[in-house]
Coordinates of C-alpha atoms and ligand atoms in Angstrom, one line a residue:
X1 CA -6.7 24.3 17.4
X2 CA -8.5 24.9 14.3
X3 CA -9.1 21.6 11.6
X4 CA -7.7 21.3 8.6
X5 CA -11.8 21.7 7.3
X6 CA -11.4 25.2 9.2
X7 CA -8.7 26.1 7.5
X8 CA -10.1 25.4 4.7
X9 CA -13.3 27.6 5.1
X10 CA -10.8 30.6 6.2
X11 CA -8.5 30.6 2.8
X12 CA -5.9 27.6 1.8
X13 CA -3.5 26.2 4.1
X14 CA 0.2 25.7 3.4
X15 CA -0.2 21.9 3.0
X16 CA -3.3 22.4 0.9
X17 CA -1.1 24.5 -1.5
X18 CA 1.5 21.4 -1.5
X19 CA -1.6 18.9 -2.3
X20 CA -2.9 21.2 -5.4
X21 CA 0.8 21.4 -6.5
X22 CA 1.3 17.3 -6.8
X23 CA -2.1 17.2 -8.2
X24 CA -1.7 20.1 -10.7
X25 CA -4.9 21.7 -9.2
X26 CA -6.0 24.9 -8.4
X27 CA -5.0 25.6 -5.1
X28 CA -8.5 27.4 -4.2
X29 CA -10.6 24.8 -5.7
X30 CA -9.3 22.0 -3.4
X31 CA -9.4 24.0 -0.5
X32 CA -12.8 24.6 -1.1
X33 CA -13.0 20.4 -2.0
X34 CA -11.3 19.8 1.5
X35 CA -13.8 22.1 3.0
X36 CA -17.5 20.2 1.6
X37 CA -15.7 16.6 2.5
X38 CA -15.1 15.7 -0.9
X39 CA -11.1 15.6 -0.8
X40 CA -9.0 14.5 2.4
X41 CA -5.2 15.5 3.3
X42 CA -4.3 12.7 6.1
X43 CA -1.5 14.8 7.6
X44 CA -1.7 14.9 11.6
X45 CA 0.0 17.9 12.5
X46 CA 2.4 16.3 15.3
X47 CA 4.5 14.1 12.6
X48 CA 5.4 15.6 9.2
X49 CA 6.2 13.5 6.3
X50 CA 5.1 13.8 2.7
X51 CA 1.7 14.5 1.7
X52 CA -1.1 13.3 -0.8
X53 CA -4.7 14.3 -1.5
X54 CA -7.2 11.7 -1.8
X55 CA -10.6 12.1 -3.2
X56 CA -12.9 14.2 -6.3
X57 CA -10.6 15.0 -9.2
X58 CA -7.1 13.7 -7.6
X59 CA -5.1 10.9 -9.0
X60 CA -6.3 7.8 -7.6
X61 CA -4.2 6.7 -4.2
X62 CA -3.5 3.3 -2.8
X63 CA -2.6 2.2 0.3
X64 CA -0.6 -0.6 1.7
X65 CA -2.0 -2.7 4.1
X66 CA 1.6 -4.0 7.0
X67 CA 1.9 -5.3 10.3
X68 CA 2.0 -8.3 12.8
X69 CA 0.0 -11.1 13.5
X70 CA -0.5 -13.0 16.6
X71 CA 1.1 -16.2 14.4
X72 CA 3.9 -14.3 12.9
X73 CA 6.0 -11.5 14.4
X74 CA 8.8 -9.7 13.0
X75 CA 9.1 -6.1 13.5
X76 CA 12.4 -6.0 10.9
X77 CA 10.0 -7.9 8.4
X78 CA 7.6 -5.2 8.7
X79 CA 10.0 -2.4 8.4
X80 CA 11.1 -3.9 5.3
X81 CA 7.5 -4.9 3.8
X82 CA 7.0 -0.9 4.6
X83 CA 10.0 -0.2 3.1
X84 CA 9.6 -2.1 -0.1
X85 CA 5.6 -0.3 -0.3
X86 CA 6.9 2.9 -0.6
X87 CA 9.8 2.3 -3.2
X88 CA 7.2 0.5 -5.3
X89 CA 4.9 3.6 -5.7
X90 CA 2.4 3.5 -2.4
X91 CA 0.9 6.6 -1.1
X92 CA 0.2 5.3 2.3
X93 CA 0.8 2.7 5.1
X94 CA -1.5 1.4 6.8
X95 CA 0.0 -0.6 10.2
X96 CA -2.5 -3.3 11.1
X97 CA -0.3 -5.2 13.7
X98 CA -2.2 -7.5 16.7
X99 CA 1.0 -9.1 17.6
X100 CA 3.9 -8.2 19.9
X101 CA 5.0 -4.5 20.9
X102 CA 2.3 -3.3 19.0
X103 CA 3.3 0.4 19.8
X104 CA 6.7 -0.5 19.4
X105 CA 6.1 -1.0 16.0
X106 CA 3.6 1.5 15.2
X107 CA 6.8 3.9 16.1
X108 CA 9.1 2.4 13.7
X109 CA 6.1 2.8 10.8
X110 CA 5.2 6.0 12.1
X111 CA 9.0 7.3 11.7
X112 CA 8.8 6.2 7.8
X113 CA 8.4 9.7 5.5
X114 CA 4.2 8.8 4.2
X115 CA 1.2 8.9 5.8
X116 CA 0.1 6.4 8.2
X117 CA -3.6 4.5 9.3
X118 CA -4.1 2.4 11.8
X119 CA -7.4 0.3 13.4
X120 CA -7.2 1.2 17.0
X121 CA -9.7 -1.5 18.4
X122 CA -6.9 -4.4 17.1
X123 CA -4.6 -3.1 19.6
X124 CA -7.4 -2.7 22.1
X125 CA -8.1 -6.3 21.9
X126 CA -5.0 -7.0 22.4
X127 CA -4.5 -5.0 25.9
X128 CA -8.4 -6.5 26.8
X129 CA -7.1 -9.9 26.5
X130 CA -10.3 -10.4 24.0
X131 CA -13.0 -8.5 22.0
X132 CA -15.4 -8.8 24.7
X133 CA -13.7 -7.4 27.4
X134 CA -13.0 -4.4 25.4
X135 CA -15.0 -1.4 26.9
X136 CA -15.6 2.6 25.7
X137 CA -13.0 3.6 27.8
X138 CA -10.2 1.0 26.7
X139 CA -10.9 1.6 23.0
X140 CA -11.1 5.6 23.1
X141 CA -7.9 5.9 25.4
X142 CA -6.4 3.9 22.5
X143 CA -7.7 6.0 19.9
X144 CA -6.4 9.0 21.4
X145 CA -3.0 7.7 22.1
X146 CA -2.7 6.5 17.9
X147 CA -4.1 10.2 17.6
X148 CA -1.4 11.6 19.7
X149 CA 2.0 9.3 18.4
X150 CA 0.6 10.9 14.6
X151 CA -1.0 8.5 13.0
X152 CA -2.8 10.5 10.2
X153 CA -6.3 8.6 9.8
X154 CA -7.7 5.7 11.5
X155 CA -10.5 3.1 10.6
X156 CA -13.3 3.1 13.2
X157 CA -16.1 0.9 12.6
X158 CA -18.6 3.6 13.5
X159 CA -21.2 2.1 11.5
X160 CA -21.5 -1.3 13.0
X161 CA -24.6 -1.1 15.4
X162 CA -27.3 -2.4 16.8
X163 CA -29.6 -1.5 13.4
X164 CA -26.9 -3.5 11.4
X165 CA -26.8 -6.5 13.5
X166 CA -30.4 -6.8 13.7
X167 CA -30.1 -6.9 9.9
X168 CA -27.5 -9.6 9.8
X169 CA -30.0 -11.4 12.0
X170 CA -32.8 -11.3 9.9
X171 CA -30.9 -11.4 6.8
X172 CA -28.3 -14.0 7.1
X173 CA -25.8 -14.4 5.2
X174 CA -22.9 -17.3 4.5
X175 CA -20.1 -15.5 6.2
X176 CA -22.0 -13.6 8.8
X177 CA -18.9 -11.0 9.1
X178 CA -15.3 -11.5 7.8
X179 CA -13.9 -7.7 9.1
X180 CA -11.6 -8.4 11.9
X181 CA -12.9 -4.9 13.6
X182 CA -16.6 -5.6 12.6
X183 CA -16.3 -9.2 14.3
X184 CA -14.3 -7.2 17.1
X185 CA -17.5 -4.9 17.6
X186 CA -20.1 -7.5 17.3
X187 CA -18.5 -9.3 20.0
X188 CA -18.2 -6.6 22.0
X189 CA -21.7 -5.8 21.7
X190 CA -22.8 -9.5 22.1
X191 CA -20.7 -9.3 25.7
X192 CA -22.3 -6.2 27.3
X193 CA -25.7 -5.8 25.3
X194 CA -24.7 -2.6 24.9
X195 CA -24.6 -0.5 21.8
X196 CA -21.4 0.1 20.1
X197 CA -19.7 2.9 21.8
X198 CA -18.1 4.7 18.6
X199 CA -21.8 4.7 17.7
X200 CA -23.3 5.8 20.7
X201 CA -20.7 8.2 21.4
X202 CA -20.1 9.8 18.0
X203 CA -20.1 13.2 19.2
X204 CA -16.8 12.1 22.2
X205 CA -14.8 10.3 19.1
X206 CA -15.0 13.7 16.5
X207 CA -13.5 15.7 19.8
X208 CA -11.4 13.6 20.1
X209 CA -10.4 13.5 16.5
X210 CA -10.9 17.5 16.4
X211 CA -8.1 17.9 19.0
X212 CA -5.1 16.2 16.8
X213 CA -7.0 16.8 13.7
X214 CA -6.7 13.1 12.5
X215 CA -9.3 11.9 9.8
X216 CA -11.7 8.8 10.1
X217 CA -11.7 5.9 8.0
X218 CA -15.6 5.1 8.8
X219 CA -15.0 1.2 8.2
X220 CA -17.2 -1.1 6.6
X221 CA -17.7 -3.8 9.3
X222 CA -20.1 -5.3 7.6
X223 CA -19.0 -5.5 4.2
X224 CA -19.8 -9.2 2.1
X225 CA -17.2 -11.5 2.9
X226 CA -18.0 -13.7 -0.5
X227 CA -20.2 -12.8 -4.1
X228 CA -22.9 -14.7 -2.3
X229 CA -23.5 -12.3 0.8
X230 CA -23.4 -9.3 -1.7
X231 CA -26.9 -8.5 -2.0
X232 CA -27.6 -9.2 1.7
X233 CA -29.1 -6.3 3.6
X234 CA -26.2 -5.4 6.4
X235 CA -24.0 -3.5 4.1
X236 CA -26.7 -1.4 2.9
X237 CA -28.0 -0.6 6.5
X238 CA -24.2 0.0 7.5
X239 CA -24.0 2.7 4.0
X240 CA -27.2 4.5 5.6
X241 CA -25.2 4.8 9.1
X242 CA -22.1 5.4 7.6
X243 CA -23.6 8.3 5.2
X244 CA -25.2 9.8 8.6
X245 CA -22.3 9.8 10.1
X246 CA -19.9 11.3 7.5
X247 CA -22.3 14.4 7.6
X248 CA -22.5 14.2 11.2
X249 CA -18.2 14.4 11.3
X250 CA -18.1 16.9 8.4
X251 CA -20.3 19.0 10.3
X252 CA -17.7 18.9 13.3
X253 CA -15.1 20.3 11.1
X254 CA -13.8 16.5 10.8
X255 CA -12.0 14.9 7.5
X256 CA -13.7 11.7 6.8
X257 CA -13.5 9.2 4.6
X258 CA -16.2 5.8 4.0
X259 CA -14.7 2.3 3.3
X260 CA -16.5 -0.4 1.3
X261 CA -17.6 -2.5 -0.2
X262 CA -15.5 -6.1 0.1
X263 CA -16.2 -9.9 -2.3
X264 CA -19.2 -7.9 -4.9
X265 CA -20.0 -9.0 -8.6
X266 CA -18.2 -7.8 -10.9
X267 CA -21.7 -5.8 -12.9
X268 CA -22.5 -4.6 -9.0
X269 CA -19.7 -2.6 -8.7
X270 CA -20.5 0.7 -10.0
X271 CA -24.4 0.6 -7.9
X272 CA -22.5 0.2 -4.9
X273 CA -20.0 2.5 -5.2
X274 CA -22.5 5.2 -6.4
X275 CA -25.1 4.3 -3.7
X276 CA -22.0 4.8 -1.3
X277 CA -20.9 8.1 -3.3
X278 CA -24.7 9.6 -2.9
X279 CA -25.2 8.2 0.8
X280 CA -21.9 10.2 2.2
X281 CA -22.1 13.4 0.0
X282 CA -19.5 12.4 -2.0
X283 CA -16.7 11.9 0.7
X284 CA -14.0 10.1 -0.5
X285 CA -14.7 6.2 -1.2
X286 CA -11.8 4.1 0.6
X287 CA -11.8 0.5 -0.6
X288 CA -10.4 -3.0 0.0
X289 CA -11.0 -4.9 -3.7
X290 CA -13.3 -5.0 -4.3
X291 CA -12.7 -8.7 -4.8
X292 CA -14.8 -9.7 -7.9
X293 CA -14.5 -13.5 -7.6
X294 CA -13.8 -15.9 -4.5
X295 CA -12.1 -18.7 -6.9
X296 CA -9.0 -17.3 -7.2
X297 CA -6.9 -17.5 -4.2
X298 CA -3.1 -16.6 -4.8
X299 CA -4.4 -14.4 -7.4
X300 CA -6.5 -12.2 -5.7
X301 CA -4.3 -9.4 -5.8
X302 CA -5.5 -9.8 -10.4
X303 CA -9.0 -10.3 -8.8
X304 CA -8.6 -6.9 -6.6
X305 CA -7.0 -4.9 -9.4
X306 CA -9.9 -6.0 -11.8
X307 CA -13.0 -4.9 -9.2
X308 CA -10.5 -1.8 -8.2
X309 CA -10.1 -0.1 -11.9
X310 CA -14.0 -0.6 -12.6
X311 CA -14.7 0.8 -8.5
X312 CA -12.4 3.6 -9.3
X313 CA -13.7 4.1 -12.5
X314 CA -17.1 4.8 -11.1
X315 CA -15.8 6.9 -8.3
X316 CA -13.6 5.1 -5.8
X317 CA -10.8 7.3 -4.8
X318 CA -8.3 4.9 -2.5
X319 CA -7.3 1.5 -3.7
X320 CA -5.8 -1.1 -0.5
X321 CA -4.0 -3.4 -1.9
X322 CA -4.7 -7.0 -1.9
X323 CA -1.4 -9.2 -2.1
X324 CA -1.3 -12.5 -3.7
X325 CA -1.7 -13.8 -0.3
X326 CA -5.1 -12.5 0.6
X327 CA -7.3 -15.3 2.6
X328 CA -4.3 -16.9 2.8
X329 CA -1.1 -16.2 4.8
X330 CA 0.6 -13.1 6.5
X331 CA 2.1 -11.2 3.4
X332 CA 6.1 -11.1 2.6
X333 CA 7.9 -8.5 0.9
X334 CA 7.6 -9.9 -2.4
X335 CA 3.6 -10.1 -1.9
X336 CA 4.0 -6.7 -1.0
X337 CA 5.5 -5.7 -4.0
X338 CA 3.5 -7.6 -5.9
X339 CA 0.4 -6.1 -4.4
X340 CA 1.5 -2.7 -4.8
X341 CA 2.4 -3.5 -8.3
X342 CA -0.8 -4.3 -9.3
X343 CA -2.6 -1.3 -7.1
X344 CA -0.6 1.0 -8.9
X345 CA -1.8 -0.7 -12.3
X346 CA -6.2 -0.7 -11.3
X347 CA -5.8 3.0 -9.6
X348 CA -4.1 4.3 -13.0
X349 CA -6.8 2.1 -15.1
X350 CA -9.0 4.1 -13.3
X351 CA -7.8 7.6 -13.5
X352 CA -7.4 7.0 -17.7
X353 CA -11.4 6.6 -17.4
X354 CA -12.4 9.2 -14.8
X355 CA -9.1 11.8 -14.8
X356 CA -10.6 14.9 -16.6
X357 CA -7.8 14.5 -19.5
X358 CA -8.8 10.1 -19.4
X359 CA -6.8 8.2 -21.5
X360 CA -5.6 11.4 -23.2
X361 CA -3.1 12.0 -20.7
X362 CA 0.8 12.6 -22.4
X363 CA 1.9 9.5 -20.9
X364 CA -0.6 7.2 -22.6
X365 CA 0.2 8.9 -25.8
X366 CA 4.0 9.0 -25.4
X367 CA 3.9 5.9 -24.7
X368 CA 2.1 4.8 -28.3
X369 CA 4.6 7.1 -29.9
X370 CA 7.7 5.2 -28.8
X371 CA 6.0 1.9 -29.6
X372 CA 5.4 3.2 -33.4
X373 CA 9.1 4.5 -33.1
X374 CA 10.2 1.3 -32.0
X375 CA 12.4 3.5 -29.4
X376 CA 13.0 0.8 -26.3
X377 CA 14.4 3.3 -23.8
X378 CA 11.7 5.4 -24.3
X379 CA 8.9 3.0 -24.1
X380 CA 11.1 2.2 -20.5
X381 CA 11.2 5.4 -19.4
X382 CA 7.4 5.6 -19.7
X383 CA 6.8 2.5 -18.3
X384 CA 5.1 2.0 -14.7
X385 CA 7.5 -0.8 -14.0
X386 CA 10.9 -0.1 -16.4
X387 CA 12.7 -2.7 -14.6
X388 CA 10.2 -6.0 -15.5
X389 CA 9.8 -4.4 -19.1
X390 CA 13.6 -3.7 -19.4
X391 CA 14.0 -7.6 -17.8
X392 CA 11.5 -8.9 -20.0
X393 CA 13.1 -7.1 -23.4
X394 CA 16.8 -8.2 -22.5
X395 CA 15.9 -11.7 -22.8
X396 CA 16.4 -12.6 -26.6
X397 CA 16.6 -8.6 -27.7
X398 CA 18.2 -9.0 -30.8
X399 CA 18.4 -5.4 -33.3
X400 CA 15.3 -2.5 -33.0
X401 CA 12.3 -4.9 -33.0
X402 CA 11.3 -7.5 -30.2
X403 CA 11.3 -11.7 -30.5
X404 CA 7.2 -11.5 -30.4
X405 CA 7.6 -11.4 -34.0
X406 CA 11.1 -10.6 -34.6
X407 CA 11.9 -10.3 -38.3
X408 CA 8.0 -10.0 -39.2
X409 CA 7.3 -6.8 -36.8
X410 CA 4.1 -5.1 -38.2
X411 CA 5.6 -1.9 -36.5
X412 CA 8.5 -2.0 -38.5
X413 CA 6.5 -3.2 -41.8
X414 CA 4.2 -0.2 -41.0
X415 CA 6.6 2.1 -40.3
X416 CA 8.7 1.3 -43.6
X417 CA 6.1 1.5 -45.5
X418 CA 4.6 4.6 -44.5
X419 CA 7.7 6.2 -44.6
X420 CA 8.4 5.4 -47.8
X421 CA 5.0 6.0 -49.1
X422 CA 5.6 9.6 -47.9
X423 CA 9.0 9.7 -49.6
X424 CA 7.2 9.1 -52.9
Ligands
SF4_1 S1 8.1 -7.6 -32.9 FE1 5.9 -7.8 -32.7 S2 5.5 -7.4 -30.5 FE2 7.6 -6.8 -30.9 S3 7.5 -4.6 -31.4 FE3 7.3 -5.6 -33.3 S4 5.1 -5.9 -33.7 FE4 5.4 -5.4 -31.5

């Protein structure tokens, strides 16, 4: 079976037609985008769903991060958390369970209509008893049976080896890794002295990944866990592996995109997202935050959209969203909805700063033209979230302005006055 990348090279594939289309792209440019690793389609052939595009002149995406913990597990809380993701506006699911039937529910997220990522090594763990007992052959028969139910792209922590942890050694930093896979695969290493077998055996894991034609995530094990680890040297020896690597897999005919960067200061964003961008050949940048302050618990998911509409304004293409319950309890559905709310908000900040048309886009101006008209259904209509607008209005709405300034509304001063003015 040929890649989607093969495809690509050959002419454009039917759901590389359906990608330009939601995009309003040229069909032909993005199949040749898809082809040099600068745009990825996660669509596994064996399960077919809807479709996006994620990476050089698409809309920014985000992705919603579900699943069980050890601590707390409720499939039907899942299904609905999922549910309530994708009728708030995500473009992806991303099924993270360690607790319970863990394949169970991957099959119940799996049979929702988007595409779907998982991190194979949490389920690996799982069936080990503990990271340390996890070996190659445990975590690639996992990988290959995620591959096979359809799960469209999966994080592998490629990039976590020897070279990295040698440089968490000699660089230390406060939290020495806050990843759950990175911590997985530095304790498998630390148990057989052996090097990390995604690593080692890069060449196994993209045949793998070449037979069901699933993209890699290459995660960022080693990503700062807080503002003070951010100029610590691990990340930037994992960005060299991971840029090897990305080549490496694009070479095989293998979508791939890079994750990074985690807790970074708010003015090192945009280095570290064009170090990443220049690393990897531009491959599409996959990112959790980045989380621009670690003071703000219960409001990291304002801290995420902050770091995520300057990252995506200097390049990042995929936003994960970070609920208001980030470092500190299993989400619920209204996290979730929260979180996706305020995804949806950074990833469209960003596209008005790096979208070819910016800020010119008609929605941005529609939307200033029904404010001057002081037309309320309009300004609804337009709105990324009519129902809290439409909530908010219907409080004390009283005639055609708002109780901000009710009877002293500069719109309606302005717009008298004007008006008359051109009467005259
Ligand atoms: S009342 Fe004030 S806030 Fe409301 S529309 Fe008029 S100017 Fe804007």
């Amino acid at each position: 079976m040929r890649t989607l990348i093969q495809d690509c090279v050959a002419g454009i594939p039917p759901v590389v037609e359906t990608a330009a289309r939601q995009e309003g792209l040229n069909p032909r440019d993005m199949a040749r985008a898809v082809a040099r690793g600068h745009v990825v389609i996660p669509a596994n052939p064996r399960r077919p769903h809807r479709i996006c595009a994620i990476g050089e002149d698409c809309r920014v995406k985000i992705n919603v991060n579900i699943g069980t913990s050890g601590d707390r597990c409720d499939p039907e809380l899942e299904r609905q958390k999922g549910m309530a993701a994708i009728a708030q506006g995500t473009d992806t699911l991303m099924d993270l369970s360690t607790g319970g039937d863990i394949r169970a529910i991957r099959e119940m997220i799996l049979s929702l209509d988007i595409p779907v990522g998982t991190v194979p090594i949490y389920e690996a763990v799982r069936k080990a008893g503990n990271a340390g007992d996890v070996d190659a052959d445990l975590l690639f028969s996992v990988i290959r049976e995620h591959c096979r139910d359809g799960v469209d792209f999966l994080t592998l922590h490629c990039g976590v080896n020897r070279e990295a942890l040698a440089a968490l050694h000699s660089d230390p930093r406060i939290l020495p890794v806050v990843s759950r896979g990175g911590a997985f695969h530095v304790a498998m290493m630390a148990h057989s002295g052996q090097e990390n077998p995604l690593f080692a055996e890069f060449d196994y894991l993209l045949e793998i990944l070449a037979e069901y034609d699933v993209v890699v995530s290459l995660g960022d094990g080693m990503r700062p866990g807080c503002l003070q680890d951010a100029d610590r040297h691990a990340k930037t020896v994992e960005y060299l592996n991971l840029g090897r690597l990305a080549q490496r897999a694009l070479s095989a005919g293998i979508q791939r995109m890079i994750e990074g960067p985690g807790h970074i200061p708010l003015d090192q964003v945009g280095y570290n997202i064009r170090v990443i961008k220049e690393l990897s050949n531009d491959a599409p940048l996959y990112l959790l935050g980045p989380l621009v302050t670690d003071i703000a618990p219960g409001y990291d998911h304002v801290v995420a959209t902050i770091g995520g509409a300057v990252a995506a304004m200097h390049g990042a293409d995929f936003l994960c969203m970070v609920s208001p319950s980030e470092h500190l309890s299993l989400p619920d559905v209204s996290d979730i909805i929260e979180g996706t709310r305020v995804a949806r908000v950074a990833a469209h900040v960003g596209d008005t700063a790096r979208k070819k048309e910016g800020y010119k886009m008609p929605r941005e101006r529609q939307m200033a033209e029904a404010r001057r008209n002081l037309d309320w259904a309009e300004q609804f209509r337009l709105s990324l979230f009519p129902d809290v607008a439409k909530k908010i209005h219907a409080r004390d709405s009283s005639g055609d302005t708002c109780s901000m300034c009710g009877d002293l509304c500069a719109v309606k001063m302005m717009r008298e006055l004007f008006e008359s003015g051109k009467k005259k």
